[in-house]
Short mmCIF file of C-alpha atoms and ligand atoms in Angstrom, two decimals:
data_model
loop_
_atom_site.label_atom_id
_atom_site.label_comp_id
_atom_site.label_asym_id
_atom_site.label_seq_id
_atom_site.Cartn_x
_atom_site.Cartn_y
_atom_site.Cartn_z
CA UNK A 1 80.93 2.40 -51.69
CA UNK A 2 83.59 0.21 -52.78
CA UNK A 3 85.25 -1.79 -49.63
CA UNK A 4 88.25 -0.08 -48.33
CA UNK A 5 87.41 3.20 -50.31
CA UNK A 6 85.40 4.99 -47.34
CA UNK A 7 88.40 6.51 -45.41
CA UNK A 8 89.70 8.26 -48.78
CA UNK A 9 86.29 9.25 -49.99
CA UNK A 10 84.91 11.05 -46.87
CA UNK A 11 86.72 14.24 -44.96
CA UNK A 12 86.00 15.75 -41.94
CA UNK A 13 85.83 19.61 -42.49
CA UNK A 14 84.75 23.02 -40.82
CA UNK A 15 85.14 26.37 -41.34
CA UNK A 16 87.18 28.41 -38.80
CA UNK A 17 89.15 31.26 -37.60
CA UNK A 18 92.54 30.10 -36.67
CA UNK A 19 94.20 31.99 -33.91
CA UNK A 20 96.75 34.74 -35.31
CA UNK A 21 100.25 33.45 -34.60
CA UNK A 22 101.29 36.31 -32.47
CA UNK A 23 98.65 35.26 -29.88
CA UNK A 24 99.57 31.43 -29.68
CA UNK A 25 102.22 32.17 -27.06
CA UNK A 26 100.06 33.83 -24.49
CA UNK A 27 96.93 31.93 -25.29
CA UNK A 28 98.75 28.59 -25.19
CA UNK A 29 100.22 29.58 -21.86
CA UNK A 30 96.48 30.09 -20.66
CA UNK A 31 95.49 26.81 -22.11
CA UNK A 32 98.36 25.04 -20.46
CA UNK A 33 97.80 26.84 -17.07
CA UNK A 34 94.11 26.20 -17.20
CA UNK A 35 94.35 22.47 -17.98
CA UNK A 36 96.35 22.13 -14.93
CA UNK A 37 93.76 23.69 -12.87
CA UNK A 38 91.00 21.47 -14.27
CA UNK A 39 92.99 18.36 -15.29
CA UNK A 40 92.46 18.45 -18.66
CA UNK A 41 94.50 18.45 -21.95
CA UNK A 42 95.48 21.86 -23.59
CA UNK A 43 94.82 22.52 -27.07
CA UNK A 44 98.00 22.60 -28.81
CA UNK A 45 98.94 26.38 -29.76
CA UNK A 46 98.74 25.69 -33.36
CA UNK A 47 95.23 24.06 -33.09
CA UNK A 48 93.55 27.10 -31.47
CA UNK A 49 90.47 28.34 -33.50
CA UNK A 50 87.08 29.45 -33.39
CA UNK A 51 84.76 27.60 -35.32
CA UNK A 52 82.25 29.40 -37.72
CA UNK A 53 80.69 26.22 -39.15
CA UNK A 54 81.18 22.43 -38.55
CA UNK A 55 80.48 20.53 -41.59
CA UNK A 56 81.60 17.12 -40.14
CA UNK A 57 82.31 14.27 -42.72
CA UNK A 58 81.17 14.84 -46.19
CA UNK A 59 82.24 12.97 -49.52
CA UNK A 60 85.57 14.35 -50.85
CA UNK A 61 83.78 15.07 -54.09
CA UNK A 62 81.77 17.88 -52.41
CA UNK A 63 85.12 19.52 -51.85
CA UNK A 64 84.68 22.03 -54.81
CA UNK A 65 81.36 23.16 -53.56
CA UNK A 66 83.00 24.13 -50.15
CA UNK A 67 85.84 25.75 -51.68
CA UNK A 68 83.13 27.89 -53.96
CA UNK A 69 81.20 28.60 -50.81
CA UNK A 70 84.34 30.36 -49.17
CA UNK A 71 85.35 32.07 -52.25
CA UNK A 72 81.82 33.61 -52.76
CA UNK A 73 81.70 35.24 -49.35
CA UNK A 74 82.85 38.92 -48.86
CA UNK A 75 83.25 39.28 -44.79
CA UNK A 76 84.85 42.23 -43.13
CA UNK A 77 87.96 42.14 -41.19
CA UNK A 78 87.32 42.59 -37.87
CA UNK A 79 89.03 42.60 -34.13
CA UNK A 80 87.82 40.01 -31.40
CA UNK A 81 88.71 41.11 -27.91
CA UNK A 82 89.12 37.77 -26.08
CA UNK A 83 88.28 38.48 -22.36
CA UNK A 84 86.46 35.70 -20.98
CA UNK A 85 87.42 32.27 -19.87
CA UNK A 86 84.78 29.57 -18.97
CA UNK A 87 83.68 26.00 -19.38
CA UNK A 88 81.18 23.87 -20.96
CA UNK A 89 80.63 21.11 -18.19
CA UNK A 90 79.09 18.72 -20.22
CA UNK A 91 81.43 18.74 -22.93
CA UNK A 92 84.23 18.77 -20.45
CA UNK A 93 85.77 21.81 -22.32
CA UNK A 94 87.21 25.30 -21.16
CA UNK A 95 87.07 28.01 -23.55
CA UNK A 96 87.81 31.64 -24.36
CA UNK A 97 85.15 33.98 -25.24
CA UNK A 98 84.35 37.61 -25.76
CA UNK A 99 81.99 39.64 -23.60
CA UNK A 100 81.39 41.80 -26.31
CA UNK A 101 81.87 40.13 -29.62
CA UNK A 102 81.70 42.18 -32.65
CA UNK A 103 78.65 42.35 -34.86
CA UNK A 104 80.84 41.48 -37.89
CA UNK A 105 81.44 38.04 -36.34
CA UNK A 106 77.71 37.08 -36.02
CA UNK A 107 76.67 38.47 -39.51
CA UNK A 108 79.69 36.52 -40.89
CA UNK A 109 78.59 33.26 -39.64
CA UNK A 110 75.06 33.83 -40.32
CA UNK A 111 76.01 34.60 -44.08
CA UNK A 112 78.27 31.27 -44.36
CA UNK A 113 75.52 29.12 -42.79
CA UNK A 114 73.03 30.50 -45.53
CA UNK A 115 75.50 30.41 -48.29
CA UNK A 116 76.09 26.70 -47.41
CA UNK A 117 72.41 26.08 -47.04
CA UNK A 118 71.89 27.56 -50.51
CA UNK A 119 74.54 25.17 -51.85
CA UNK A 120 72.95 21.96 -50.14
CA UNK A 121 75.58 21.67 -47.65
CA UNK A 122 74.26 20.44 -44.06
CA UNK A 123 76.05 21.88 -41.03
CA UNK A 124 75.20 22.32 -37.52
CA UNK A 125 72.38 24.46 -37.21
CA UNK A 126 72.49 25.26 -33.65
CA UNK A 127 72.83 29.18 -32.67
CA UNK A 128 76.36 30.38 -33.15
CA UNK A 129 78.05 30.86 -29.80
CA UNK A 130 81.57 32.09 -30.58
CA UNK A 131 84.20 30.48 -28.39
CA UNK A 132 87.60 29.08 -28.79
CA UNK A 133 88.04 25.65 -27.00
CA UNK A 134 91.54 25.82 -25.05
CA UNK A 135 91.23 22.61 -22.91
CA UNK A 136 89.56 19.44 -23.35
CA UNK A 137 88.66 16.52 -21.15
CA UNK A 138 88.52 18.70 -18.14
CA UNK A 139 87.61 16.72 -15.06
CA UNK A 140 86.46 20.00 -13.32
CA UNK A 141 84.75 22.84 -14.79
CA UNK A 142 86.25 26.38 -14.71
CA UNK A 143 84.47 29.15 -13.01
CA UNK A 144 83.81 31.78 -15.34
CA UNK A 145 86.32 34.63 -15.20
CA UNK A 146 87.81 37.65 -16.78
CA UNK A 147 91.01 37.31 -18.75
CA UNK A 148 93.47 39.72 -20.69
CA UNK A 149 92.03 41.25 -22.53
CA UNK A 150 93.70 39.83 -25.80
CA UNK A 151 92.75 41.83 -29.16
CA UNK A 152 92.52 39.34 -31.83
CA UNK A 153 92.90 40.96 -35.58
CA UNK A 154 91.00 38.92 -37.80
CA UNK A 155 91.71 39.28 -41.49
CA UNK A 156 91.12 35.76 -43.01
CA UNK A 157 88.98 32.66 -42.53
CA UNK A 158 89.93 29.00 -43.42
CA UNK A 159 88.30 25.61 -44.41
CA UNK A 160 90.03 23.11 -42.21
CA UNK A 161 90.33 19.23 -42.41
CA UNK A 162 90.22 17.59 -39.47
CA UNK A 163 92.39 14.36 -38.82
CA UNK A 164 92.39 12.20 -35.97
CA UNK A 165 95.50 11.14 -34.71
CA UNK A 166 96.98 9.21 -31.73
CA UNK A 167 97.93 12.50 -30.17
CA UNK A 168 94.47 14.11 -30.61
CA UNK A 169 93.01 16.17 -33.77
CA UNK A 170 95.31 17.51 -36.29
CA UNK A 171 93.92 20.51 -38.65
CA UNK A 172 95.23 20.77 -42.24
CA UNK A 173 94.28 24.13 -43.95
CA UNK A 174 92.57 23.23 -47.49
CA UNK A 175 92.14 26.89 -48.24
CA UNK A 176 91.69 30.41 -46.95
CA UNK A 177 90.32 33.65 -47.73
CA UNK A 178 90.68 37.10 -46.59
CA UNK A 179 88.64 39.10 -44.56
CA UNK A 180 88.55 42.75 -45.92
CA UNK A 181 88.57 46.36 -44.49
CA UNK A 182 85.45 48.16 -45.99
CA UNK A 183 85.90 51.64 -47.29
CA UNK A 184 83.97 54.29 -45.28
CA UNK A 185 80.70 55.12 -46.79
CA UNK A 186 80.54 58.03 -48.95
CA UNK A 187 79.95 61.28 -46.67
CA UNK A 188 80.57 59.24 -43.46
P1 LIG B 201 88.49 15.61 -31.06
O1 LIG B 201 87.12 15.43 -31.58
O2 LIG B 201 89.43 14.67 -31.94
O3 LIG B 201 88.63 15.64 -29.84
P2 LIG B 201 88.25 18.21 -32.27
O4 LIG B 201 86.82 18.46 -31.56
O5 LIG B 201 89.26 19.45 -32.18
O6 LIG B 201 89.08 17.06 -31.71
P3 LIG B 201 86.63 18.21 -34.37
O7 LIG B 201 85.61 16.97 -33.85
O8 LIG B 201 86.97 17.44 -35.67
O9 LIG B 201 87.92 18.13 -33.90
O10 LIG B 201 85.96 19.43 -34.33
C1 LIG B 201 86.61 20.29 -35.25
C2 LIG B 201 86.04 21.64 -34.82
O11 LIG B 201 84.60 21.44 -34.60
C3 LIG B 201 86.14 21.87 -33.14
O12 LIG B 201 86.27 23.26 -33.02
C4 LIG B 201 85.01 21.44 -32.38
O13 LIG B 201 84.78 21.79 -31.45
C5 LIG B 201 83.97 21.67 -33.57
N1 LIG B 201 82.70 20.75 -33.47
C6 LIG B 201 82.84 19.68 -33.49
N2 LIG B 201 81.63 18.97 -33.71
C7 LIG B 201 80.87 19.89 -33.76
C8 LIG B 201 79.41 20.15 -33.78
N3 LIG B 201 78.66 18.71 -33.70
N4 LIG B 201 78.82 21.21 -33.81
C9 LIG B 201 79.53 22.09 -33.80
N5 LIG B 201 80.96 22.22 -33.73
C10 LIG B 201 81.69 21.00 -33.81
MG1 LIG B 202 85.48 17.06 -31.30
#
């Protein structure tokens, strides 16, 4: 790699579901209140998302492959009921999750992981545990509890670039694709 070229040639990216704009105020409030309780830093409302597949640093030249993978997927629209708040103690984060995630969500994450593997893109291979981080740098871990519920209508997914800044990470949408409502099966 040519000296000084590193920053421009590598990008940090991940596929995610970006929280619907109408849920940003209420979930943003929960993030702020929780951050106060656990002495952490709330995730800014515009950053709230659920990661589907984390790629990490990758050569910018592979971006067309990532865009092709996104465009090749046919996922279903779904509703996710956010009804749990908890914490990952070691990671020092608080999250929101769903006690009953729709089967379409896990199926879509698996399809994405397979498509990435088929395209020769390495990604985090840990099992998919859907969660939305709402607070970072928690000094205490919140006890798991019931919240809401908040119904999140999910009809698109995105490829995001993560850029670190002095105020924490900022995400830039590189592309997004629709998740569609399937027509009912004939005779159903
Ligand atoms: P920062 O790391 O600057 O505090 P961040 O964690 O939001 O901010 P990234 O580290 O770029 O930014 O992560 C982007 C998304 O991918 C986040 O949802 C993060 O939780 C998730 N993520 C990061 N690293 C991994 C990993 N190794 N495996 C799975 N998901 C990851
Ligand atoms: Mg991180």
